[in-house]
Coordinates of C-alpha atoms and ligand atoms in Angstrom, one line a residue:
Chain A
X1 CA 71.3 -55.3 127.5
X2 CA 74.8 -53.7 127.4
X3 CA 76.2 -51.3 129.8
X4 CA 75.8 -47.8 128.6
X5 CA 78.5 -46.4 126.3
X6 CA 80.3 -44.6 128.4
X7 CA 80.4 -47.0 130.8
X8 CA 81.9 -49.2 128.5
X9 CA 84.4 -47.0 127.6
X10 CA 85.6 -46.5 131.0
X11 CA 85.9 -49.8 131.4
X12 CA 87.8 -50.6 128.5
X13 CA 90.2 -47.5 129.1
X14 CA 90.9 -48.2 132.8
X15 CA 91.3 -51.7 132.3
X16 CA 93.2 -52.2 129.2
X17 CA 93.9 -48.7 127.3
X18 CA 95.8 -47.2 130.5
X19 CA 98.0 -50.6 131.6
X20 CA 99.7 -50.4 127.9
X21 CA 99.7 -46.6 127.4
X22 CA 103.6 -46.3 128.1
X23 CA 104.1 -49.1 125.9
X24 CA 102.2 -48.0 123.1
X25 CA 104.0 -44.3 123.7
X26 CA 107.5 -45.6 123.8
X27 CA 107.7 -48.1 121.1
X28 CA 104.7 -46.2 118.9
X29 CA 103.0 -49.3 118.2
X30 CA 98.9 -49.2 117.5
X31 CA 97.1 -49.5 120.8
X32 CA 96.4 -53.5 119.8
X33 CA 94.7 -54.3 123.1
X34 CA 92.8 -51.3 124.0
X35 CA 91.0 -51.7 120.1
X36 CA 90.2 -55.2 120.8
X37 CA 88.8 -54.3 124.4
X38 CA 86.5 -51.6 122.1
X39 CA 85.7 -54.1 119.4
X40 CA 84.6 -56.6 122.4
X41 CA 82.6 -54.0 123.5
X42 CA 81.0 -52.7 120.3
X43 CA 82.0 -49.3 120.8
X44 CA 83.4 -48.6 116.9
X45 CA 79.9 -49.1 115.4
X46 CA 78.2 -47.1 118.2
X47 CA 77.7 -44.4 116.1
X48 CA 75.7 -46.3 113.5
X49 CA 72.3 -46.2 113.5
X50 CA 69.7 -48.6 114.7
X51 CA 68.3 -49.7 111.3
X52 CA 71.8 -50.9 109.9
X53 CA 72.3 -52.7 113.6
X54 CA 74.0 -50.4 115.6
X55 CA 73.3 -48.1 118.9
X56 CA 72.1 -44.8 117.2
X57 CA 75.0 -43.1 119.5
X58 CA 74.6 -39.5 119.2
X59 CA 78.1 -37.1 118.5
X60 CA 77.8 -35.9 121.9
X61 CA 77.9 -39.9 123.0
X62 CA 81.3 -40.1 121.1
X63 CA 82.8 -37.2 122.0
X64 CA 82.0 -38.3 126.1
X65 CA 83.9 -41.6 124.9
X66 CA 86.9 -39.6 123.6
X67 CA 87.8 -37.8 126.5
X68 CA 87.4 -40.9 128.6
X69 CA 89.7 -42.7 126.2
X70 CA 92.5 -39.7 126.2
X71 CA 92.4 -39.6 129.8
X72 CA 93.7 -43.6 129.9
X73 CA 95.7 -43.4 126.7
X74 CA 95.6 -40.3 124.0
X75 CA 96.7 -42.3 121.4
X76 CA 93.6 -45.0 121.7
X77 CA 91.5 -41.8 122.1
X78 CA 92.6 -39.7 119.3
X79 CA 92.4 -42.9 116.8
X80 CA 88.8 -43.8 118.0
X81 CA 88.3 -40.2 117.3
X82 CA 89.5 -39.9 113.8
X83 CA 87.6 -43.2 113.3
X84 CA 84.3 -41.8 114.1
X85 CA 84.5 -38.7 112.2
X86 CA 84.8 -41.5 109.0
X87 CA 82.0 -42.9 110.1
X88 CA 80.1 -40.1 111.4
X89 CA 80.8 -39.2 106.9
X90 CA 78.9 -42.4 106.0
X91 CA 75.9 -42.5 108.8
X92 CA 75.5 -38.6 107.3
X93 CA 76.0 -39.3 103.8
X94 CA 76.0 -42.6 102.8
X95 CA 72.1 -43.7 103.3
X96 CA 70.7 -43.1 100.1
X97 CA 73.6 -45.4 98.2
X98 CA 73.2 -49.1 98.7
X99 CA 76.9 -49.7 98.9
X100 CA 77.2 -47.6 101.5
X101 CA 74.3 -49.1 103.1
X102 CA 75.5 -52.5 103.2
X103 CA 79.1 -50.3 104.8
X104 CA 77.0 -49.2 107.6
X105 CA 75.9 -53.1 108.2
X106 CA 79.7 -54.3 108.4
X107 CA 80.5 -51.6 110.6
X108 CA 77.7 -52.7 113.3
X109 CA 78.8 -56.1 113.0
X110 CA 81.8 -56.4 111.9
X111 CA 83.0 -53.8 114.3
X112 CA 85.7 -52.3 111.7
X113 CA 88.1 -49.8 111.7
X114 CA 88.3 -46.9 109.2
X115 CA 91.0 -44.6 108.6
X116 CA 91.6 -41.3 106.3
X117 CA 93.8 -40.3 104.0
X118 CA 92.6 -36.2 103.1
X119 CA 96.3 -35.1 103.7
X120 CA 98.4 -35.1 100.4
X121 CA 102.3 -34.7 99.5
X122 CA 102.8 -30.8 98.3
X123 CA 99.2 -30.0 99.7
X124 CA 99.6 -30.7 103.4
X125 CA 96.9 -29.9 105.6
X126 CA 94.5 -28.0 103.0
X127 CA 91.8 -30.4 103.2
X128 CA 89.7 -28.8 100.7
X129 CA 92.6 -29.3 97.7
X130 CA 93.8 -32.1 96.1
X131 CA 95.9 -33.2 93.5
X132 CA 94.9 -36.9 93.0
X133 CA 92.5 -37.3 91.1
X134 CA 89.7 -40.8 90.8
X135 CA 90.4 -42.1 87.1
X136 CA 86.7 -43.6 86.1
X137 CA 85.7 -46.2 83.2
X138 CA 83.7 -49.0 82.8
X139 CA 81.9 -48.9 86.1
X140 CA 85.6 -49.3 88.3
X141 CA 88.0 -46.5 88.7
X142 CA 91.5 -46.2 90.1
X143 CA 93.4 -43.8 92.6
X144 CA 96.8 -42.9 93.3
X145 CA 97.5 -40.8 96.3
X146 CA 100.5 -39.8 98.1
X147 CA 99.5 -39.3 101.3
X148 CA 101.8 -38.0 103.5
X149 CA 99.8 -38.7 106.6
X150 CA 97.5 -41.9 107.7
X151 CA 96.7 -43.3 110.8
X152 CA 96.7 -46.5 111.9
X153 CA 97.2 -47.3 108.1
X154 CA 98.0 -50.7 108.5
X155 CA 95.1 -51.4 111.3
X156 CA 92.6 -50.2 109.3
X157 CA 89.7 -52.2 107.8
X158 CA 88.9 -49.5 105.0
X159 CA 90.2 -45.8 104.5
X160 CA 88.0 -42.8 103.2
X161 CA 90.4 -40.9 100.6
X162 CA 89.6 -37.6 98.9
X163 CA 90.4 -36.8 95.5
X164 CA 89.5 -34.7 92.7
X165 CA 86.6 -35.6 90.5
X166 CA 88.4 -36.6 87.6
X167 CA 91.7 -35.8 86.4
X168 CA 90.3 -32.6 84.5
X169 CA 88.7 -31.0 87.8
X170 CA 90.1 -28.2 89.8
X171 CA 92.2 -28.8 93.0
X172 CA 88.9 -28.1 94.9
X173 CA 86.2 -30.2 93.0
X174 CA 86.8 -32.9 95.3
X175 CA 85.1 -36.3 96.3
X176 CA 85.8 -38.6 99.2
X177 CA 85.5 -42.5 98.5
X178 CA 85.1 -45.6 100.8
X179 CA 88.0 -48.2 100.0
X180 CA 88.3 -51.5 101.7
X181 CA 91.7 -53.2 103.3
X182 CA 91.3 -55.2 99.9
X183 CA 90.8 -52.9 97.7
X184 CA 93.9 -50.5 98.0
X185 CA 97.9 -51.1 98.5
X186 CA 99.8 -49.4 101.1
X187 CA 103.7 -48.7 99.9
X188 CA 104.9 -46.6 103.2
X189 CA 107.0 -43.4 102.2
X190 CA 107.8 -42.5 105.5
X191 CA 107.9 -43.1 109.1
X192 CA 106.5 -42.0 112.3
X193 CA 109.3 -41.4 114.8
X194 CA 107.3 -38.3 116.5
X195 CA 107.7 -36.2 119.9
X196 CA 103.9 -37.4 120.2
X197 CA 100.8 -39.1 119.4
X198 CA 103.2 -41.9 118.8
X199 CA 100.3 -44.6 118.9
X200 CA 98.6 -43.4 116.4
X201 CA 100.8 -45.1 114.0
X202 CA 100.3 -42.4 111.2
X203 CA 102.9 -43.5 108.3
X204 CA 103.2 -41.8 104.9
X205 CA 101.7 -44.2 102.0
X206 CA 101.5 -44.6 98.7
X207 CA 98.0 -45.4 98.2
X208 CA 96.8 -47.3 95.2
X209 CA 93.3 -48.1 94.9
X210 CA 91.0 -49.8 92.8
X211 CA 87.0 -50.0 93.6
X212 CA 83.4 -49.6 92.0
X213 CA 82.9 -46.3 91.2
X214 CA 79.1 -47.0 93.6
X215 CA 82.0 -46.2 96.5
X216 CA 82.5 -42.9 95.7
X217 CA 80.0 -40.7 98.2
X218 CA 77.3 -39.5 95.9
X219 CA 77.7 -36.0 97.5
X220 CA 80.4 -33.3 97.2
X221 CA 83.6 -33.8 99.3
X222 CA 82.7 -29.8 99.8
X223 CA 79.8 -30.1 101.2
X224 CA 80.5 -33.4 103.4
X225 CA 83.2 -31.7 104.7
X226 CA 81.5 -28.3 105.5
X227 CA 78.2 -30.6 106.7
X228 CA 80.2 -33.2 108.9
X229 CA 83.7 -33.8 108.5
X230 CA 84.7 -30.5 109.5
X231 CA 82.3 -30.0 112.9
X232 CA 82.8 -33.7 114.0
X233 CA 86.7 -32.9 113.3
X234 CA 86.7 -30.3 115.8
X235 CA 84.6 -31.6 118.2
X236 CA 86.1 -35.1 118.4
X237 CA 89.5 -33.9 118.5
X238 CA 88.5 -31.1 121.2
X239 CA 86.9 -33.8 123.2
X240 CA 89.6 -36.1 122.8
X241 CA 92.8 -33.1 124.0
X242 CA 90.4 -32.0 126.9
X243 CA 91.0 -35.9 128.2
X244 CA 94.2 -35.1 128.2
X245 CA 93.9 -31.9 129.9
X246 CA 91.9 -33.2 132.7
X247 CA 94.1 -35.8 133.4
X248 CA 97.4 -33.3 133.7
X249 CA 94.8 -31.5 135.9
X250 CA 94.1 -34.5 137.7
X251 CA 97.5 -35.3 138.5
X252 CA 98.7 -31.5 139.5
X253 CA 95.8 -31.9 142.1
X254 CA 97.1 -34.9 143.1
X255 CA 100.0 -33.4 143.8
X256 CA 99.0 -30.5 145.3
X257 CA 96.7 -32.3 148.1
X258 CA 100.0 -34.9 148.5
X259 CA 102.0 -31.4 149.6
X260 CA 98.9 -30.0 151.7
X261 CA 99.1 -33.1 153.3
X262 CA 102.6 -33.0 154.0
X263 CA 102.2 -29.4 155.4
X264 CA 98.4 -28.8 157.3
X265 CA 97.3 -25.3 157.7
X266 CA 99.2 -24.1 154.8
X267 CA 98.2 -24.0 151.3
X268 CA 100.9 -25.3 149.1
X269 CA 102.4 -22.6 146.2
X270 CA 100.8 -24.9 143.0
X271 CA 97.5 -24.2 144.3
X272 CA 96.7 -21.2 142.6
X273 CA 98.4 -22.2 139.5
X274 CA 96.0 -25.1 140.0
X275 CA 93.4 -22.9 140.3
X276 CA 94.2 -21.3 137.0
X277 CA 94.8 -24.2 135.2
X278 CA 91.1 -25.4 136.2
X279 CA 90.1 -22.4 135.2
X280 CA 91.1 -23.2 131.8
X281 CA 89.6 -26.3 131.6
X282 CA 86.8 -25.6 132.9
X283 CA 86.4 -22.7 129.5
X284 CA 88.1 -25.3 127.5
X285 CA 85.1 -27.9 128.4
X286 CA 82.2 -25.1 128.1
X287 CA 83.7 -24.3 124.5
X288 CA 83.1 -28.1 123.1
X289 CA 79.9 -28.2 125.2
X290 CA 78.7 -25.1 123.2
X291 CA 79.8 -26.3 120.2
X292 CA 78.0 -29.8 120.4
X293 CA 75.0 -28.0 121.2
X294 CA 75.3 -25.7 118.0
X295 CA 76.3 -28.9 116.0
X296 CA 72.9 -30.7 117.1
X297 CA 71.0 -27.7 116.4
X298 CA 72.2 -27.2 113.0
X299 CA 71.9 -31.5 112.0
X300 CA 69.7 -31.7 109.1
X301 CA 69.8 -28.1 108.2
X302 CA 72.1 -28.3 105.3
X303 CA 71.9 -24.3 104.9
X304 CA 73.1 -23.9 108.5
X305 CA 75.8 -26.3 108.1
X306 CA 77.0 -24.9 105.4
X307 CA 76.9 -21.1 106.8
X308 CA 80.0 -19.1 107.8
X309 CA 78.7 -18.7 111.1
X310 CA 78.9 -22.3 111.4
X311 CA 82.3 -22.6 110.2
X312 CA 83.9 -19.8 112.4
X313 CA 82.4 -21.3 115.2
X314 CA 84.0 -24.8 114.5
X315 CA 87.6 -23.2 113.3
X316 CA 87.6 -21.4 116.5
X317 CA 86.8 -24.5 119.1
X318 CA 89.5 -26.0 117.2
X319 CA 92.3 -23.3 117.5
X320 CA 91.1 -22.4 120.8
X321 CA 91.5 -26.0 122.1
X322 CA 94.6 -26.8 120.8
X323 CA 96.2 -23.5 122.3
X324 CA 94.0 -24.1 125.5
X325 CA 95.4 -27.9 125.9
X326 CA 99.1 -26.8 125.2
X327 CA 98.5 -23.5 128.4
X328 CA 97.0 -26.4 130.7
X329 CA 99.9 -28.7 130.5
X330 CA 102.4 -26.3 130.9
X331 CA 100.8 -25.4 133.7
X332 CA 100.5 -28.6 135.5
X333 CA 104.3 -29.3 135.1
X334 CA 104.4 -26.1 136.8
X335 CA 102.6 -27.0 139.7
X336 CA 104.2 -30.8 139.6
X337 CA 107.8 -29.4 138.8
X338 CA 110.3 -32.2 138.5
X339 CA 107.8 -34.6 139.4
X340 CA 106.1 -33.8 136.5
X341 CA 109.3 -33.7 134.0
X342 CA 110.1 -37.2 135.2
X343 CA 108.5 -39.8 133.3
X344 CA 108.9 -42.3 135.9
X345 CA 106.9 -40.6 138.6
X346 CA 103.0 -40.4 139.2
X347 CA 102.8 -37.3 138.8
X348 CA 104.3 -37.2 135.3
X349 CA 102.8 -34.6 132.9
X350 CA 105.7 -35.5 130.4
X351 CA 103.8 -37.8 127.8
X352 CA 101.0 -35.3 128.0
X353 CA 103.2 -32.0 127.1
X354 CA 104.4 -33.9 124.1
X355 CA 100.5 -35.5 122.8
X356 CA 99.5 -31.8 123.5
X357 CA 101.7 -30.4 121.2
X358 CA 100.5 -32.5 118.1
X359 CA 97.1 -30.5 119.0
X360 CA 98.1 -26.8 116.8
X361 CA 100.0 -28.8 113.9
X362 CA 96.8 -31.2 113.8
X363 CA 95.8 -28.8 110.7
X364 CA 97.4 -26.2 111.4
X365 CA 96.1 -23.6 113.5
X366 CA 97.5 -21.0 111.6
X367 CA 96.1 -22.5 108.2
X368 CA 92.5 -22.4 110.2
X369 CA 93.0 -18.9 112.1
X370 CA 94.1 -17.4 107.5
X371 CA 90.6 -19.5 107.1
X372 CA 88.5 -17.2 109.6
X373 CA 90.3 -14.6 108.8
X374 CA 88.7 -14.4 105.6
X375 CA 84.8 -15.3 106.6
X376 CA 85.3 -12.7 109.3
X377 CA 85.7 -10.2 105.8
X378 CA 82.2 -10.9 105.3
X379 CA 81.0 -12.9 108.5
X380 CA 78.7 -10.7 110.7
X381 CA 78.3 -12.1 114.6
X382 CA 74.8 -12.4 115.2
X383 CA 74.1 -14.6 117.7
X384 CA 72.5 -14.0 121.2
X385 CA 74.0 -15.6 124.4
X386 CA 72.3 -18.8 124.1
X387 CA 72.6 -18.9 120.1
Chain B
X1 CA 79.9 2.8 92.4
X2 CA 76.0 2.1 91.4
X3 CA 75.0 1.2 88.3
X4 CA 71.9 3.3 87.7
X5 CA 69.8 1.1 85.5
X6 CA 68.7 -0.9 88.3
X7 CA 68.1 1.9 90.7
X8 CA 64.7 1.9 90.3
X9 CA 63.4 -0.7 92.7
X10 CA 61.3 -3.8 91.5
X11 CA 60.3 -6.0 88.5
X12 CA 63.3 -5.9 86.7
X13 CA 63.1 -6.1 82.6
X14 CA 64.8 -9.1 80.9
X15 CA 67.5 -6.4 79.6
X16 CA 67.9 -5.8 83.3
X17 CA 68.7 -9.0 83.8
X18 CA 70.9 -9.3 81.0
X19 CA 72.8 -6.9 82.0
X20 CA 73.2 -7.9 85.9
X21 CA 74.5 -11.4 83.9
X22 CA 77.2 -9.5 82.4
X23 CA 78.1 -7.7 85.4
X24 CA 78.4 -11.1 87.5
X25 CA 80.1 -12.8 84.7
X26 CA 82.7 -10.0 84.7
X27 CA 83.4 -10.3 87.9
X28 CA 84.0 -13.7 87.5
X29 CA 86.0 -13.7 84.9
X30 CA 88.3 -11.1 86.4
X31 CA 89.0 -12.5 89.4
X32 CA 90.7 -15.3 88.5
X33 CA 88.7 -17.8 91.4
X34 CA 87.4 -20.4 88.6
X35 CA 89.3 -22.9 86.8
X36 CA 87.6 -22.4 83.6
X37 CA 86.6 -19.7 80.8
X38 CA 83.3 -18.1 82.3
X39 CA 81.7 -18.1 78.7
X40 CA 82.4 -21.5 78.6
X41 CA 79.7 -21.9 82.2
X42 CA 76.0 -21.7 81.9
X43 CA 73.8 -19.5 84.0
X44 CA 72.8 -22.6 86.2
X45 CA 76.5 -24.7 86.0
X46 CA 77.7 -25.2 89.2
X47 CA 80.7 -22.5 90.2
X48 CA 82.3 -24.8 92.9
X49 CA 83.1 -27.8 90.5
X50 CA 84.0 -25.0 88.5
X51 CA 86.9 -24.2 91.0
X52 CA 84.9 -21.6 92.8
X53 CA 86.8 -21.9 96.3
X54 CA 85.8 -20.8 100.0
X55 CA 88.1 -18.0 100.0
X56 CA 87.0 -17.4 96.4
X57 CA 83.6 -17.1 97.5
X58 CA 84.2 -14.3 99.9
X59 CA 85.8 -12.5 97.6
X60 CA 83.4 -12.7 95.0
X61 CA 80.7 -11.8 97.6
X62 CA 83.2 -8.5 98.9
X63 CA 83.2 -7.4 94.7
X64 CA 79.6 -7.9 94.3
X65 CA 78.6 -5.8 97.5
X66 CA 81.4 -2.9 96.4
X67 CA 79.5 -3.4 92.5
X68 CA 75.7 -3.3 93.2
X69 CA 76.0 -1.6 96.4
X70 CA 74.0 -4.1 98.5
X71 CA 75.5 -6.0 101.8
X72 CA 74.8 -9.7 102.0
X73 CA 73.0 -10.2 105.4
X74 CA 74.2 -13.4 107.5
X75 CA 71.6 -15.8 106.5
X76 CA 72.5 -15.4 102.4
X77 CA 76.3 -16.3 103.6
X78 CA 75.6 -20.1 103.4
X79 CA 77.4 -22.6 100.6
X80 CA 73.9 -22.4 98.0
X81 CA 73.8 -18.7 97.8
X82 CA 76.5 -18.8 95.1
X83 CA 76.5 -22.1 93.7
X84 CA 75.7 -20.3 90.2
X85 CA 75.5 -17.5 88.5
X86 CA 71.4 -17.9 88.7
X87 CA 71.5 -18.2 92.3
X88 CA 73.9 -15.3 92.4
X89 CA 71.4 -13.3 89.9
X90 CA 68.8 -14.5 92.4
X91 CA 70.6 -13.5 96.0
X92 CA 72.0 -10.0 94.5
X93 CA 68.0 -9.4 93.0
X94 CA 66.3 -10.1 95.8
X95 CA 68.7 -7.5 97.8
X96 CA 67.9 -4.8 95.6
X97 CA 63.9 -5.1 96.2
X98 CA 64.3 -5.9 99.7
X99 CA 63.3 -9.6 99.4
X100 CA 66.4 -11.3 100.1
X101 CA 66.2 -14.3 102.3
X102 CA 62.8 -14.5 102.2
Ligands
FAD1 C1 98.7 -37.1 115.2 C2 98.4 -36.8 113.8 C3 97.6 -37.6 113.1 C4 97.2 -37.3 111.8 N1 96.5 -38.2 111.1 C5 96.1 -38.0 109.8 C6 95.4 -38.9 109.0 O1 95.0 -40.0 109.5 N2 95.0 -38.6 107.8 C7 95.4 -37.5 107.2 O2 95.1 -37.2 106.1 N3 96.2 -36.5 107.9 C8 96.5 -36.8 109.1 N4 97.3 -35.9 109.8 C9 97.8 -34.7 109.1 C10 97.0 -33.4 109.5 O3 95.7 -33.5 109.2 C11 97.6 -32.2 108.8 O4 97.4 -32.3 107.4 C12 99.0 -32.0 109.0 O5 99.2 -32.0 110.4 C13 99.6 -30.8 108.4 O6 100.9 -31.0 108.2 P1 102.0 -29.9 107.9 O7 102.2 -29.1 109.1 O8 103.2 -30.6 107.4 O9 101.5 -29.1 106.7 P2 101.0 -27.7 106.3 O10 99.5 -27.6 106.6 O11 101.4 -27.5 104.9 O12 101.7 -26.7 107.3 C14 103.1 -26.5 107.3 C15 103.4 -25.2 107.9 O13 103.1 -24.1 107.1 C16 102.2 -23.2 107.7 N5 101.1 -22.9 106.8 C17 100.8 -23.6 105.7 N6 99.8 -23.1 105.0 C18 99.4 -22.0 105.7 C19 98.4 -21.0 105.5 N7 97.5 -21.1 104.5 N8 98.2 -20.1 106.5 C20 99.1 -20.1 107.5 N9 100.1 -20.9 107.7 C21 100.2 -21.9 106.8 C22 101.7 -23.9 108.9 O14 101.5 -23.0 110.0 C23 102.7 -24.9 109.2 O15 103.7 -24.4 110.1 C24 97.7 -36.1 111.2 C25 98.4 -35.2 111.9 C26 98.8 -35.5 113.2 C27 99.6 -34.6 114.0

């Protein structure tokens, strides 16, 4: 029997994802070796379950492998991340289709990568709008997208793209389809010369695709979204940026004991910022806990899912994260100081200011703060304490 | 503003229901959330591949509340509650004889 997951994952993250991390961060190349350490250790198809050959890894299995990841290298945890939620989509919604079936085999053994392509040139980060649209006949159908935004593009082993329909439905009548490395061309449109998350390899494309049309998700994109895409979004990406936080935190402690050391008997001046910035990740950890626990309770209950409730709590783990993450950083360069703005010292928060900052443009916050906004018109809180 | 053919509580007639059709439909059509001609969409046609958005569905929920002077409690705030005009017929009935949810 393997090593438990996490386990795994710590040992693939200390051992290989952190000794390339600067590499992979300075010339913002895909984290080759830390995804073949993963591979090696059949963490990818973790999430799939027993019956199609893999672990049965529950979301809150995953989301303890992303923050271990993202503490060793955020660009190896935020692209396991984003590769989960795709196949968190086809565990979820894939089942009852036999194509999908045999997907959830490949993934177990195979140990492959997916990507997504939901972002779109003129549509940006509304995920529930598109323009493309899936072009049907004969059993096949074709797809053009311009998709401004995928990651690890070229890595990937298949890509989950949403689309309209069929070229006569509305912007929000969407699918989302499974398409394999060999069933799609990739003609980059732009690069990804970024301030962070420069791992994560995520080029512009023009995506051409041609498949059966038994690839298609049988459901609505609207309801695979609101059901999974959107809660294992949040939580994922959460659980991924609170890696990061905790290891800025990790190092301003480090430096704050190396000081105390330096001086006995008195406490050095970081300390209490320190104090606060565990303070915050301390909240920032009991928000995704919460929200995994609300997630679980809620599987299998497509009305729950699909409540407002359900999708202001997610939108707000996800803003408050991303503004939580960006507070704790700049906190710990406050306790490091110019140890902290150097990249060449130990106590270097620099790489982490600029991943943290991808966190608030990773859909926009203010897209998904206009998004509440509007439930909360109609949205009453009822909840107790404990849910 | 209440409209006073349905104010007496309970089995409503088929011309009740008619009419409660109309109103919904109105309200569709005026709004400007679906894609399509509202005459054009059965009673059981499904609104969101009709264009019927998130944000369109709050809004759609706000003018029925201000219309038949009902408030939709939390658990009727799901996806299915206004999939259709039938399920709407249904949600906005059931509120009127205090069944809603059940
Ligand atoms: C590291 C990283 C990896 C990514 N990987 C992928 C991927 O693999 N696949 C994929 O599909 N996408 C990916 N994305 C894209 C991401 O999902 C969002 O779509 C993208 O970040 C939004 O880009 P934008 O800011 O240009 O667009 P927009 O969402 O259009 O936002 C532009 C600006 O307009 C403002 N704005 C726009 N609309 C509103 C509104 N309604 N209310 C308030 N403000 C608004 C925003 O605040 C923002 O400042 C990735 C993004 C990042 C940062």
């Amino acid at each position: 029997m393997s090593p438990p997951l996490l386990r795994r994952a710590r040992d693939a993250g200390l051992d290989v994802a952190a000794r390339h991390a600067d590499a992979v961060d300075r010339d913002a190349r895909f984290p080759t070796e830390a995804f073949a350490a993963l591979k090696a250790a059949g963490l990818l198809g973790a999430m799939v379950p027993r019956d199609f050959g893999g672990e049965g890894a529950t979301l809150a299995d995953i989301a303890a492998v992303c923050h271990e990841l993202a503490q060793h290298c955020p660009s190896t945890g935020m692209i396991y991340a984003m590769h989960q939620i795709q196949v968190a989509c086809v565990v979820q919604h894939g089942q009852q289709s036999a194509w999908h079936r045999t997907l959830l085999e490949r993934l177990a053994a195979e140990q492959l990568l997916l990507a997504s392509a939901t972002t779109e040139a003129g549509i940006g980060g509304d995920v529930r709008s598109s323009s493309c649209a899936v072009e049907a006949s004969g059993g096949r159908f074709r797809l053009e997208k311009n998709a401004s935004v995928i990651s690890y593009g070229e890595a990937a082993d298949g890509i989950l793209v949403t689309a309209r329909r069929t070229p006569d439905s509305p912007a929000s009548d969407q699918v989302i389809v499974a398409v394999l490395k060999d069933d799609c061309r990739l003609e980059q449109t732009v690069g990804w010369d970024t301030l962070g998350m420069r791992g994560t390899c995520s080029m512009g494309y023009r995506l051409s695709a041609e498949a059966g049309i038994e690839q298609i998700l049988p459901l609505p994109y609207a309801d695979i979204s609101a059901r999974t895409m959107l809660p294992t979004t949040h939580i994922l990406w959460a659980s991924m940026w609170l890696g990061i936080a905790t290891d800025a935190v990790g190092r301003a402690r480090a430096f704050v004991r190396s000081e105390a050391r330096r001086k006995p008997g008195a406490t050095p001046p970081g300390a209490l910022r320190l104090a606060e910035a565990t303070t915050m990740l301390n909240q920032m950890r009991a928000s995704i806990v919460g929200a995994v626990r609300q997630y679980e309770e809620a599987l299998g209950d497509a009305d729950r899912l699909t409540s407002m409730g359900f999708a202001v709590a997610m939108n707000t783990l996800k803003v408050g994260a991303a503004q939580t993450l960006v507070r704790i950083v700049e906190q710990a360069l406050l306790v490091c100081g110019l140890n902290g703005y150097r990249n060449d010292s130990e106590y270097s928060v620099a790489r982490h200011l600029r991943d943290a900052h991808s966190a608030p443009l990773m859909i926009s916050n203010d897209r998904i703060l206009g998004n509440t906004a509007n439930l909360l018109l109609v949205h009453k809180d009822t909840m107790g304490l404990f849910g | 503003m209440r409209a006073t053919a349905w104010t007496a509580l309970g089995d409503e007639t088929a011309e009740d229901v008619a009419s409660m059709d109309t109103t919904i439909r109105e309200i569709l059509a005026d709004s400007g959330w679906l894609a399509v001609d509202v005459a054009a969409l059965s009673d059981g046609d499904d609104l969101y591949a009709a264009g019927l958005t998130s944000h369109g569905s709050v809004n759609l929920m706000l003018a029925l509340e201000e219309r038949f002077d009902i408030e939709f409690p939390e658990q009727l705030l799901r996806r299915r509650t206004f999939e259709s005009i039938a399920a709407i017929r249904e949600a906005v009935t059931g509120l009127r004889n205090g069944t809603a949810g059940a």
